[in-house]
Amino acid sequence: MNFLKRAFCSMRYRFRKGFLLVLAFSVAFFLVLTGFSMLQGADHSAETMRSRYRAAVGIYDFSTRSYSVRDQNLISAETVEHLANHPLVEACHPFYYSSVRSGDLLRPWVQEEQARAFGDNSNLRVIGTAQPQAAPEFATGNNYLLEGEFFAAGESACLMMSVDLAERNGVQIGDKVPLFTSFMTNGGENITATLVGIYGIETYLPHTQSPYFNSENLLYVTPDVAQTLNGPACNAYSVTCVVEDPEQAAAFVEDIQNMGLPEGEDLRFIIDDGQYRAVRNAIEATTRIAWAMLVASLTVTCVVLVLLTRISLRSREYEIGVLLSLGESRGKIYGQMLLESLVPVLAACFLALCLAPLSQAGIIWLLQDSQAQVAAFTLETVAALFASGALLVLFASLITAHKIRAYQPKKILLAAG
């Protein structure tokens, strides 16, 4: 009789036992399918997060030459250009310090005690940046936008001031404000900027020093304004480089250190990729859970398959002996036994696949506080499920192959009798 026909007849004869096996293995392969899906979702999430989040690298030079605010700008324009042109950099935002003189058109905010001690004609501090919301005072939440809007990269001749200073000078959004440079001797020039934003302050600095240091007297301007106020060869205080791939931030820093820039070893780097790392850590935790579930379910399934194969062989030794005595080839007997094991397992895989919506619902519940995404079941997931089932059967059938090859018909018949 053809071994395929024998396998079919044997499975039909043992239908009830085979059906129970399908139900049992479907639970195991349901967990295997869930593990594969979680792994795929974690990989997809990792790629998505890597493209969504950026790393900000702050570059500083703290080798201050004098107390002049202009001399605190130590990063050369040449270095800024090198940073902006680096292939890993998506955006480059230099940060400038400057100051302007007070006058009838722009008077500083001065407390009465300060006016008596220092006078009321103090200069005003100036920060030139294309991203005022990234300045320390805004980043920490101490300063907040009250009216108008932040100016953006690419805009020019724009200005933001505190609400106290705006009320002191009677200016409002859209007004042109003249700024008088404190660095005429260095080639600095006066410039007029448009007031686009007014900010509020949560906590003010103590009014114990010169009015120059008052929180109210800090102006934010676009980089072109600060460069005009500072004069030719205007350097930057710091530079923030946005690295498109957060995983490449350390490589970017190493590359910059090896470029031989004019500042040499004076440059200091601070990598800010905390948001990406927090998300990545959550995804890595999900990946570890998925691997644990996958390995555990595959291990349990493999052990059960091996045990069932051994039990099945013991009950069928007489049948194997008869077939060998009748001259049936060992390969065909092995093929019959393999097919009888393979069909229930593949049926269990198919049943687990039919329960895929339950698997996805379980993953959503398990990952409700995670950044990992639930991936749809793709052809790769289905192929991995059925391939794992087939490989487990092949592994367990090594026992069958050994028994069929090692024992002689006479020994099997005597042992069975």
PDB file of N, CA, C and O in Angstrom, residues 346-380:
ATOM      1  N   LEU A 346       0.541  21.382  11.389  1.00  0.00           N
ATOM      2  CA  LEU A 346       0.202  22.427  10.423  1.00  0.00           C
ATOM      3  C   LEU A 346      -1.254  22.853  10.565  1.00  0.00           C
ATOM      4  O   LEU A 346      -1.585  24.042  10.394  1.00  0.00           O
ATOM      5  N   ALA A 347      -2.131  21.917  10.897  1.00  0.00           N
ATOM      6  CA  ALA A 347      -3.533  22.277  11.155  1.00  0.00           C
ATOM      7  C   ALA A 347      -3.636  23.177  12.380  1.00  0.00           C
ATOM      8  O   ALA A 347      -4.438  24.129  12.412  1.00  0.00           O
ATOM      9  N   ALA A 348      -2.815  22.901  13.406  1.00  0.00           N
ATOM     10  CA  ALA A 348      -2.794  23.747  14.595  1.00  0.00           C
ATOM     11  C   ALA A 348      -2.292  25.150  14.255  1.00  0.00           C
ATOM     12  O   ALA A 348      -2.805  26.147  14.764  1.00  0.00           O
ATOM     13  N   CYS A 349      -1.301  25.238  13.369  1.00  0.00           N
ATOM     14  CA  CYS A 349      -0.801  26.542  12.923  1.00  0.00           C
ATOM     15  C   CYS A 349      -1.903  27.321  12.220  1.00  0.00           C
ATOM     16  O   CYS A 349      -2.061  28.534  12.419  1.00  0.00           O
ATOM     17  N   PHE A 350      -2.664  26.620  11.367  1.00  0.00           N
ATOM     18  CA  PHE A 350      -3.748  27.279  10.654  1.00  0.00           C
ATOM     19  C   PHE A 350      -4.824  27.765  11.633  1.00  0.00           C
ATOM     20  O   PHE A 350      -5.351  28.874  11.487  1.00  0.00           O
ATOM     21  N   LEU A 351      -5.145  26.942  12.627  1.00  0.00           N
ATOM     22  CA  LEU A 351      -6.150  27.341  13.617  1.00  0.00           C
ATOM     23  C   LEU A 351      -5.649  28.537  14.426  1.00  0.00           C
ATOM     24  O   LEU A 351      -6.416  29.468  14.716  1.00  0.00           O
ATOM     25  N   ALA A 352      -4.356  28.547  14.777  1.00  0.00           N
ATOM     26  CA  ALA A 352      -3.781  29.693  15.499  1.00  0.00           C
ATOM     27  C   ALA A 352      -3.849  30.947  14.649  1.00  0.00           C
ATOM     28  O   ALA A 352      -4.113  32.048  15.151  1.00  0.00           O
ATOM     29  N   LEU A 353      -3.654  30.785  13.336  1.00  0.00           N
ATOM     30  CA  LEU A 353      -3.744  31.927  12.429  1.00  0.00           C
ATOM     31  C   LEU A 353      -5.167  32.471  12.372  1.00  0.00           C
ATOM     32  O   LEU A 353      -5.378  33.683  12.264  1.00  0.00           O
ATOM     33  N   CYS A 354      -6.149  31.582  12.458  1.00  0.00           N
ATOM     34  CA  CYS A 354      -7.548  32.025  12.466  1.00  0.00           C
ATOM     35  C   CYS A 354      -7.873  32.821  13.729  1.00  0.00           C
ATOM     36  O   CYS A 354      -8.818  33.630  13.732  1.00  0.00           O
ATOM     37  N   LEU A 355      -7.097  32.589  14.786  1.00  0.00           N
ATOM     38  CA  LEU A 355      -7.309  33.317  16.040  1.00  0.00           C
ATOM     39  C   LEU A 355      -6.458  34.582  16.108  1.00  0.00           C
ATOM     40  O   LEU A 355      -6.284  35.161  17.185  1.00  0.00           O
ATOM     41  N   ALA A 356      -5.928  35.019  14.962  1.00  0.00           N
ATOM     42  CA  ALA A 356      -5.050  36.188  14.923  1.00  0.00           C
ATOM     43  C   ALA A 356      -5.674  37.445  15.522  1.00  0.00           C
ATOM     44  O   ALA A 356      -4.990  38.194  16.226  1.00  0.00           O
ATOM     45  N   PRO A 357      -6.975  37.739  15.288  1.00  0.00           N
ATOM     46  CA  PRO A 357      -7.559  38.935  15.920  1.00  0.00           C
ATOM     47  C   PRO A 357      -7.455  38.919  17.439  1.00  0.00           C
ATOM     48  O   PRO A 357      -7.223  39.955  18.062  1.00  0.00           O
ATOM     49  N   LEU A 358      -7.600  37.726  18.041  1.00  0.00           N
ATOM     50  CA  LEU A 358      -7.451  37.632  19.497  1.00  0.00           C
ATOM     51  C   LEU A 358      -6.005  37.906  19.896  1.00  0.00           C
ATOM     52  O   LEU A 358      -5.739  38.529  20.938  1.00  0.00           O
ATOM     53  N   SER A 359      -5.064  37.450  19.069  1.00  0.00           N
ATOM     54  CA  SER A 359      -3.655  37.691  19.344  1.00  0.00           C
ATOM     55  C   SER A 359      -3.348  39.185  19.325  1.00  0.00           C
ATOM     56  O   SER A 359      -2.671  39.709  20.215  1.00  0.00           O
ATOM     57  N   GLN A 360      -3.870  39.882  18.329  1.00  0.00           N
ATOM     58  CA  GLN A 360      -3.630  41.324  18.243  1.00  0.00           C
ATOM     59  C   GLN A 360      -4.270  42.062  19.413  1.00  0.00           C
ATOM     60  O   GLN A 360      -3.685  43.004  19.958  1.00  0.00           O
ATOM     61  N   ALA A 361      -5.473  41.644  19.803  1.00  0.00           N
ATOM     62  CA  ALA A 361      -6.125  42.277  20.959  1.00  0.00           C
ATOM     63  C   ALA A 361      -5.296  42.066  22.221  1.00  0.00           C
ATOM     64  O   ALA A 361      -5.156  42.974  23.047  1.00  0.00           O
ATOM     65  N   GLY A 362      -4.720  40.867  22.363  1.00  0.00           N
ATOM     66  CA  GLY A 362      -3.877  40.590  23.522  1.00  0.00           C
ATOM     67  C   GLY A 362      -2.617  41.434  23.524  1.00  0.00           C
ATOM     68  O   GLY A 362      -2.198  41.930  24.575  1.00  0.00           O
ATOM     69  N   ILE A 363      -2.018  41.621  22.352  1.00  0.00           N
ATOM     70  CA  ILE A 363      -0.808  42.439  22.262  1.00  0.00           C
ATOM     71  C   ILE A 363      -1.121  43.890  22.603  1.00  0.00           C
ATOM     72  O   ILE A 363      -0.359  44.560  23.315  1.00  0.00           O
ATOM     73  N   ILE A 364      -2.255  44.401  22.095  1.00  0.00           N
ATOM     74  CA  ILE A 364      -2.650  45.785  22.395  1.00  0.00           C
ATOM     75  C   ILE A 364      -2.826  45.968  23.898  1.00  0.00           C
ATOM     76  O   ILE A 364      -2.401  46.976  24.479  1.00  0.00           O
ATOM     77  N   TRP A 365      -3.445  44.987  24.545  1.00  0.00           N
ATOM     78  CA  TRP A 365      -3.629  45.083  26.002  1.00  0.00           C
ATOM     79  C   TRP A 365      -2.290  45.027  26.722  1.00  0.00           C
ATOM     80  O   TRP A 365      -2.043  45.773  27.665  1.00  0.00           O
ATOM     81  N   LEU A 366      -1.391  44.157  26.251  1.00  0.00           N
ATOM     82  CA  LEU A 366      -0.104  43.996  26.908  1.00  0.00           C
ATOM     83  C   LEU A 366       0.775  45.215  26.726  1.00  0.00           C
ATOM     84  O   LEU A 366       1.522  45.600  27.638  1.00  0.00           O
ATOM     85  N   LEU A 367       0.677  45.864  25.567  1.00  0.00           N
ATOM     86  CA  LEU A 367       1.562  46.980  25.248  1.00  0.00           C
ATOM     87  C   LEU A 367       0.884  48.325  25.370  1.00  0.00           C
ATOM     88  O   LEU A 367       1.325  49.306  24.777  1.00  0.00           O
ATOM     89  N   GLN A 368      -0.180  48.412  26.155  1.00  0.00           N
ATOM     90  CA  GLN A 368      -0.946  49.656  26.208  1.00  0.00           C
ATOM     91  C   GLN A 368      -0.126  50.841  26.721  1.00  0.00           C
ATOM     92  O   GLN A 368      -0.407  51.984  26.388  1.00  0.00           O
ATOM     93  N   ASP A 369       0.909  50.589  27.527  1.00  0.00           N
ATOM     94  CA  ASP A 369       1.751  51.674  28.032  1.00  0.00           C
ATOM     95  C   ASP A 369       3.102  51.723  27.337  1.00  0.00           C
ATOM     96  O   ASP A 369       4.018  52.402  27.794  1.00  0.00           O
ATOM     97  N   SER A 370       3.229  50.995  26.243  1.00  0.00           N
ATOM     98  CA  SER A 370       4.514  50.951  25.546  1.00  0.00           C
ATOM     99  C   SER A 370       4.437  51.740  24.251  1.00  0.00           C
ATOM    100  O   SER A 370       3.358  52.004  23.716  1.00  0.00           O
ATOM    101  N   GLN A 371       5.624  52.142  23.753  1.00  0.00           N
ATOM    102  CA  GLN A 371       5.700  52.848  22.480  1.00  0.00           C
ATOM    103  C   GLN A 371       5.700  51.886  21.299  1.00  0.00           C
ATOM    104  O   GLN A 371       5.630  52.320  20.153  1.00  0.00           O
ATOM    105  N   ALA A 372       5.807  50.589  21.565  1.00  0.00           N
ATOM    106  CA  ALA A 372       5.837  49.613  20.471  1.00  0.00           C
ATOM    107  C   ALA A 372       4.478  49.544  19.783  1.00  0.00           C
ATOM    108  O   ALA A 372       3.436  49.693  20.415  1.00  0.00           O
ATOM    109  N   GLN A 373       4.495  49.323  18.495  1.00  0.00           N
ATOM    110  CA  GLN A 373       3.279  49.268  17.709  1.00  0.00           C
ATOM    111  C   GLN A 373       2.886  47.825  17.445  1.00  0.00           C
ATOM    112  O   GLN A 373       3.710  46.919  17.485  1.00  0.00           O
ATOM    113  N   VAL A 374       1.596  47.624  17.176  1.00  0.00           N
ATOM    114  CA  VAL A 374       1.088  46.300  16.846  1.00  0.00           C
ATOM    115  C   VAL A 374       1.078  46.179  15.324  1.00  0.00           C
ATOM    116  O   VAL A 374       0.348  46.887  14.640  1.00  0.00           O
ATOM    117  N   ALA A 375       1.913  45.308  14.827  1.00  0.00           N
ATOM    118  CA  ALA A 375       2.016  45.141  13.380  1.00  0.00           C
ATOM    119  C   ALA A 375       0.968  44.163  12.872  1.00  0.00           C
ATOM    120  O   ALA A 375       0.609  43.205  13.546  1.00  0.00           O
ATOM    121  N   ALA A 376       0.459  44.434  11.679  1.00  0.00           N
ATOM    122  CA  ALA A 376      -0.475  43.503  11.060  1.00  0.00           C
ATOM    123  C   ALA A 376       0.279  42.229  10.680  1.00  0.00           C
ATOM    124  O   ALA A 376       1.486  42.233  10.460  1.00  0.00           O
ATOM    125  N   PHE A 377      -0.463  41.107  10.620  1.00  0.00           N
ATOM    126  CA  PHE A 377       0.165  39.844  10.271  1.00  0.00           C
ATOM    127  C   PHE A 377       0.507  39.848   8.787  1.00  0.00           C
ATOM    128  O   PHE A 377      -0.377  39.899   7.933  1.00  0.00           O
ATOM    129  N   THR A 378       1.784  39.806   8.504  1.00  0.00           N
ATOM    130  CA  THR A 378       2.249  39.846   7.123  1.00  0.00           C
ATOM    131  C   THR A 378       2.552  38.427   6.644  1.00  0.00           C
ATOM    132  O   THR A 378       2.498  37.464   7.405  1.00  0.00           O
ATOM    133  N   LEU A 379       2.889  38.334   5.365  1.00  0.00           N
ATOM    134  CA  LEU A 379       3.259  37.052   4.785  1.00  0.00           C
ATOM    135  C   LEU A 379       4.471  36.469   5.491  1.00  0.00           C
ATOM    136  O   LEU A 379       4.564  35.254   5.682  1.00  0.00           O
ATOM    137  N   GLU A 380       5.413  37.351   5.906  1.00  0.00           N
ATOM    138  CA  GLU A 380       6.602  36.875   6.620  1.00  0.00           C
ATOM    139  C   GLU A 380       6.225  36.247   7.958  1.00  0.00           C
ATOM    140  O   GLU A 380       6.809  35.225   8.353  1.00  0.00           O
TER     141      GLU A 380
END
